[in-house]
Amino acid sequence: MQSLLVFQSLWAMERRHTDGYERPLEDNLKMIKNAGFDGVSYSYENRKVVEQVSSFIADNNMSAEAMCYPRSIDDLKPILDNAAEFGARHVTLQADIRPYTLQECIPIIEGWKRLEDEYNIPVYIETHRNRMTTDLYFTLHLLEAFPSLKFTADLSHYLVGREFMWPVSEEDHSYIYKILDNSLSFHGRVASREQIQIEISFPHHKKWVDLFMMWWSYGFKSWKSRADKNDSLIFTCEIGPNPYAITGPDGNDLTDRWEDSLIMKRMVKHLWDTLDC
């Protein structure tokens, strides 16, 4: 039976409060486990951190999403080495390069695909600003060159990057749907056309929350139609710290982002459970 697994981002657990206090890694992991998350999303670049987090995950029957930020083909190898040794559901790759032309991208993507096949670990490219996928239209051209390209969909970047008009046009929806039809995991935050991350609990932001819920609903249905009957879809709550989070005059978050993550977890689980498909 297909299932939804909801992960929490370790990056999103950073407080970045003006009091200077950051919770120890172990405390963050315990919070995530006790809140009922199925896994943790974090960078696989630091082997020592991977060892520590992987030990906790193994002891608590959880899973991991391996994040990485390669600037070359070979930069992906140590990430896949760690994922092969310590385990990960998949690798989400933020392509930390900004080619000017599509042709420059082709050998790099082909190299990453070869490594994915060699290690037999799923590698998804995240839709993200200031990366190879920074622009929606450029990414759609990548899809034309690589129809089987696999994404981790963070749609907030494309709403802000293209600054879609409200209401969102059918044409712009269709572009997002093309991304979603090649997405195998999701990163969850809600944006407006001007802000990368808005507070989902504020009533005046409801229209943006509804927009993302509609997109995620489409994405979940699309994934279900493509996935095997016993596959699991991973949705990572990634409500990030300052400067993603809007801050007040005291320099601190306007809301409790941890509580917002719990709200998002409940929202997407309800969305999954009530899908009409």
Short mmCIF file of C-alpha atoms in Angstrom, two decimals:
data_model
loop_
_atom_site.label_atom_id
_atom_site.label_comp_id
_atom_site.label_asym_id
_atom_site.label_seq_id
_atom_site.Cartn_x
_atom_site.Cartn_y
_atom_site.Cartn_z
CA MET A 1 0.00 0.00 0.00
CA GLN A 2 1.33 3.44 -0.91
CA SER A 3 2.13 5.69 2.04
CA LEU A 4 3.19 9.22 2.94
CA LEU A 5 6.22 9.74 5.17
CA VAL A 6 6.62 13.19 6.73
CA PHE A 7 10.17 14.26 7.59
CA GLN A 8 11.48 17.30 9.46
CA SER A 9 14.45 19.35 8.27
CA LEU A 10 17.33 19.68 10.74
CA TRP A 11 18.20 23.03 9.18
CA ALA A 12 14.70 24.21 10.05
CA MET A 13 15.36 23.30 13.70
CA GLU A 14 17.95 26.07 14.01
CA ARG A 15 16.64 28.86 16.25
CA ARG A 16 18.93 31.73 15.20
CA HIS A 17 17.41 33.70 18.07
CA THR A 18 18.98 36.88 19.39
CA ASP A 19 19.58 35.14 22.73
CA GLY A 20 22.23 33.05 20.94
CA TYR A 21 21.01 29.69 22.23
CA GLU A 22 20.91 26.69 19.90
CA ARG A 23 19.56 23.35 21.03
CA PRO A 24 22.03 20.43 20.95
CA LEU A 25 21.64 18.07 18.00
CA GLU A 26 20.40 15.28 20.26
CA ASP A 27 17.63 17.51 21.64
CA ASN A 28 16.48 18.41 18.13
CA LEU A 29 16.41 14.76 17.12
CA LYS A 30 14.38 13.85 20.19
CA MET A 31 11.90 16.62 19.46
CA ILE A 32 11.48 15.34 15.90
CA LYS A 33 11.00 11.75 17.04
CA ASN A 34 8.61 12.60 19.87
CA ALA A 35 6.47 14.69 17.51
CA GLY A 36 5.87 11.64 15.35
CA PHE A 37 7.91 12.54 12.28
CA ASP A 38 8.96 9.59 10.16
CA GLY A 39 12.43 10.85 9.41
CA VAL A 40 15.00 13.63 9.22
CA SER A 41 16.33 15.66 6.31
CA TYR A 42 19.90 16.91 6.72
CA SER A 43 23.22 17.44 4.95
CA TYR A 44 25.27 14.30 4.30
CA GLU A 45 28.46 16.27 3.74
CA ASN A 46 29.86 15.98 7.29
CA ARG A 47 30.57 12.31 8.00
CA LYS A 48 30.74 12.84 11.75
CA VAL A 49 27.24 14.36 11.80
CA VAL A 50 25.95 11.61 9.52
CA GLU A 51 27.30 8.98 11.93
CA GLN A 52 25.60 10.64 14.91
CA VAL A 53 22.24 11.22 13.23
CA SER A 54 22.21 7.81 11.55
CA SER A 55 22.75 6.10 14.90
CA PHE A 56 19.75 7.92 16.37
CA ILE A 57 17.63 7.16 13.30
CA ALA A 58 18.49 3.46 13.37
CA ASP A 59 17.67 3.21 17.08
CA ASN A 60 14.27 4.85 16.57
CA ASN A 61 13.06 3.19 13.36
CA MET A 62 13.24 6.41 11.36
CA SER A 63 14.60 7.31 7.92
CA ALA A 64 16.76 10.00 6.35
CA GLU A 65 16.78 12.30 3.36
CA ALA A 66 20.39 13.05 2.38
CA MET A 67 20.89 16.68 1.36
CA CYS A 68 23.89 17.82 -0.68
CA TYR A 69 25.14 20.82 -2.66
CA PRO A 70 27.60 19.61 -5.32
CA ARG A 71 29.49 22.00 -7.57
CA SER A 72 30.86 19.27 -9.82
CA ILE A 73 30.11 15.70 -10.84
CA ASP A 74 32.66 14.27 -8.41
CA ASP A 75 31.28 16.28 -5.47
CA LEU A 76 28.38 13.83 -5.40
CA LYS A 77 30.61 10.78 -4.75
CA PRO A 78 31.29 11.28 -1.01
CA ILE A 79 27.60 11.96 -0.44
CA LEU A 80 26.69 8.68 -2.11
CA ASP A 81 29.45 6.93 -0.15
CA ASN A 82 27.85 8.14 3.09
CA ALA A 83 24.36 7.25 1.86
CA ALA A 84 25.52 3.76 0.89
CA GLU A 85 27.20 3.20 4.26
CA PHE A 86 24.66 4.79 6.58
CA GLY A 87 21.48 4.57 4.54
CA ALA A 88 19.11 7.18 3.15
CA ARG A 89 15.73 6.99 1.45
CA HIS A 90 17.11 9.18 -1.32
CA VAL A 91 19.58 11.97 -2.00
CA THR A 92 18.23 15.46 -2.69
CA LEU A 93 20.76 17.41 -4.72
CA GLN A 94 20.87 21.18 -4.87
CA ALA A 95 22.96 21.81 -7.98
CA ASP A 96 25.25 24.58 -6.70
CA ILE A 97 26.21 25.75 -10.16
CA ARG A 98 24.59 28.31 -12.41
CA PRO A 99 25.18 27.43 -16.08
CA TYR A 100 24.16 30.10 -18.56
CA THR A 101 23.09 27.66 -21.25
CA LEU A 102 21.29 24.35 -21.36
CA GLN A 103 24.21 22.76 -23.17
CA GLU A 104 26.48 23.41 -20.18
CA CYS A 105 24.11 21.42 -17.96
CA ILE A 106 23.96 18.27 -20.06
CA PRO A 107 27.36 16.66 -19.20
CA ILE A 108 26.90 17.49 -15.51
CA ILE A 109 23.45 15.91 -15.26
CA GLU A 110 24.64 12.92 -17.28
CA GLY A 111 27.53 12.50 -14.83
CA TRP A 112 25.24 12.62 -11.80
CA LYS A 113 22.90 10.11 -13.45
CA ARG A 114 25.83 7.73 -14.02
CA LEU A 115 26.75 7.95 -10.34
CA GLU A 116 23.12 7.39 -9.33
CA ASP A 117 23.09 4.20 -11.43
CA GLU A 118 26.48 3.09 -10.10
CA TYR A 119 25.47 3.42 -6.44
CA ASN A 120 21.83 2.40 -7.02
CA ILE A 121 20.63 5.19 -4.71
CA PRO A 122 17.83 7.52 -5.90
CA VAL A 123 19.07 11.06 -6.59
CA TYR A 124 16.55 13.89 -7.00
CA ILE A 125 17.38 17.43 -8.08
CA GLU A 126 15.74 20.10 -5.95
CA THR A 127 13.95 23.03 -7.55
CA HIS A 128 15.76 25.89 -5.87
CA ARG A 129 16.86 29.47 -6.50
CA ASN A 130 20.52 30.32 -7.07
CA ARG A 131 21.07 26.80 -8.36
CA MET A 132 21.00 25.15 -11.78
CA THR A 133 17.21 25.03 -11.37
CA THR A 134 16.88 28.66 -10.28
CA ASP A 135 14.43 29.59 -13.04
CA LEU A 136 11.20 27.76 -13.77
CA TYR A 137 11.46 28.17 -17.54
CA PHE A 138 15.11 27.04 -17.62
CA THR A 139 14.15 23.97 -15.58
CA LEU A 140 11.35 23.16 -18.00
CA HIS A 141 13.92 23.26 -20.80
CA LEU A 142 16.05 20.84 -18.76
CA LEU A 143 13.03 18.55 -18.66
CA GLU A 144 12.78 18.68 -22.44
CA ALA A 145 16.41 17.50 -22.62
CA PHE A 146 15.99 14.95 -19.82
CA PRO A 147 12.33 13.80 -19.73
CA SER A 148 13.10 11.33 -16.91
CA LEU A 149 14.69 13.97 -14.65
CA LYS A 150 13.59 13.46 -11.05
CA PHE A 151 12.83 16.40 -8.76
CA THR A 152 12.41 17.20 -5.14
CA ALA A 153 9.76 19.88 -5.53
CA ASP A 154 10.17 23.03 -3.48
CA LEU A 155 7.57 25.13 -5.24
CA SER A 156 8.11 28.20 -3.06
CA HIS A 157 11.13 29.14 -5.16
CA TYR A 158 9.15 29.27 -8.38
CA LEU A 159 6.26 31.27 -6.97
CA VAL A 160 8.73 33.91 -5.77
CA GLY A 161 11.13 33.58 -8.70
CA ARG A 162 8.45 34.18 -11.34
CA GLU A 163 6.32 36.37 -9.04
CA PHE A 164 3.11 34.85 -10.37
CA MET A 165 0.18 37.21 -10.55
CA TRP A 166 -2.83 36.57 -8.31
CA PRO A 167 -4.96 34.72 -9.13
CA VAL A 168 -2.43 32.34 -10.61
CA SER A 169 -3.11 31.88 -14.32
CA GLU A 170 -3.88 28.52 -15.89
CA GLU A 171 -0.67 28.85 -17.88
CA ASP A 172 1.42 29.24 -14.73
CA HIS A 173 -0.42 26.35 -13.06
CA SER A 174 0.40 24.21 -16.09
CA TYR A 175 4.12 24.95 -15.70
CA ILE A 176 4.01 23.94 -12.04
CA TYR A 177 2.15 20.75 -12.96
CA LYS A 178 4.96 19.83 -15.36
CA ILE A 179 7.41 20.06 -12.48
CA LEU A 180 5.12 18.04 -10.23
CA ASP A 181 4.72 15.31 -12.83
CA ASN A 182 8.46 14.65 -12.47
CA SER A 183 8.64 15.07 -8.69
CA LEU A 184 9.32 12.14 -6.38
CA SER A 185 9.57 14.04 -3.09
CA PHE A 186 8.56 17.40 -1.67
CA HIS A 187 9.98 20.16 0.49
CA GLY A 188 7.26 22.02 2.31
CA ARG A 189 7.02 25.71 2.96
CA VAL A 190 4.42 28.25 1.85
CA ALA A 191 5.45 31.34 -0.07
CA SER A 192 3.65 34.36 -1.44
CA ARG A 193 4.58 36.01 -4.73
CA GLU A 194 6.85 38.40 -2.78
CA GLN A 195 8.13 36.32 0.16
CA ILE A 196 9.88 32.95 0.12
CA GLN A 197 8.29 31.91 3.42
CA ILE A 198 5.16 33.20 5.10
CA GLU A 199 3.51 32.28 8.38
CA ILE A 200 0.94 29.56 7.67
CA SER A 201 -1.02 30.31 10.86
CA PHE A 202 -1.81 33.94 9.92
CA PRO A 203 -5.40 34.17 8.64
CA HIS A 204 -4.56 36.66 5.89
CA HIS A 205 -2.14 34.12 4.38
CA LYS A 206 -4.86 31.53 3.84
CA LYS A 207 -5.04 32.04 0.07
CA TRP A 208 -1.36 31.13 -0.27
CA VAL A 209 -1.73 28.12 2.01
CA ASP A 210 -4.70 26.99 -0.10
CA LEU A 211 -2.65 27.44 -3.29
CA PHE A 212 0.15 25.23 -2.03
CA MET A 213 -2.28 22.64 -0.72
CA MET A 214 -3.82 22.51 -4.20
CA TRP A 215 -0.40 22.09 -5.82
CA TRP A 216 0.62 19.42 -3.31
CA SER A 217 -2.67 17.62 -3.87
CA TYR A 218 -1.94 17.52 -7.61
CA GLY A 219 1.63 16.38 -6.89
CA PHE A 220 0.51 13.61 -4.54
CA LYS A 221 -1.99 12.31 -7.09
CA SER A 222 0.58 12.47 -9.85
CA TRP A 223 3.09 10.55 -7.73
CA LYS A 224 0.51 7.90 -6.82
CA SER A 225 -0.24 7.31 -10.49
CA ARG A 226 3.46 6.75 -11.24
CA ALA A 227 4.70 4.92 -8.14
CA ASP A 228 4.58 1.22 -7.35
CA LYS A 229 1.86 -0.03 -5.05
CA ASN A 230 4.11 -0.30 -1.97
CA ASP A 231 6.19 2.87 -2.44
CA SER A 232 6.40 5.72 0.07
CA LEU A 233 6.36 9.42 -0.77
CA ILE A 234 8.50 11.71 1.38
CA PHE A 235 7.32 15.20 2.29
CA THR A 236 9.82 17.24 4.31
CA CYS A 237 8.62 20.11 6.45
CA GLU A 238 11.22 22.79 5.79
CA ILE A 239 10.03 25.99 7.46
CA GLY A 240 13.42 27.62 7.65
CA PRO A 241 15.11 30.03 10.05
CA ASN A 242 16.05 33.68 9.51
CA PRO A 243 16.48 34.96 6.80
CA TYR A 244 13.84 32.63 5.35
CA ALA A 245 11.59 33.39 8.28
CA ILE A 246 10.26 36.95 8.45
CA THR A 247 11.47 38.61 11.64
CA GLY A 248 10.10 41.42 13.78
CA PRO A 249 11.89 44.54 15.03
CA ASP A 250 13.58 42.46 17.76
CA GLY A 251 15.25 40.31 15.08
CA ASN A 252 13.30 37.18 16.01
CA ASP A 253 10.68 35.04 14.24
CA LEU A 254 7.09 36.28 14.19
CA THR A 255 5.80 32.79 14.95
CA ASP A 256 6.99 29.56 16.54
CA ARG A 257 8.35 27.75 13.48
CA TRP A 258 8.38 24.41 15.29
CA GLU A 259 4.65 24.72 15.96
CA ASP A 260 4.16 25.73 12.33
CA SER A 261 6.00 22.56 11.28
CA LEU A 262 3.62 20.48 13.39
CA ILE A 263 0.67 22.27 11.78
CA MET A 264 2.10 21.54 8.33
CA LYS A 265 2.62 17.89 9.22
CA ARG A 266 -1.03 17.56 10.22
CA MET A 267 -2.17 19.41 7.09
CA VAL A 268 -0.30 17.24 4.61
CA LYS A 269 -1.24 14.01 6.38
CA HIS A 270 -4.91 15.03 6.22
CA LEU A 271 -4.46 15.99 2.57
CA TRP A 272 -2.99 12.55 1.81
CA ASP A 273 -5.71 10.71 3.73
CA THR A 274 -8.50 12.56 1.92
CA LEU A 275 -7.14 12.47 -1.65
CA ASP A 276 -9.83 11.87 -4.22
CA CYS A 277 -8.05 9.49 -6.56
#
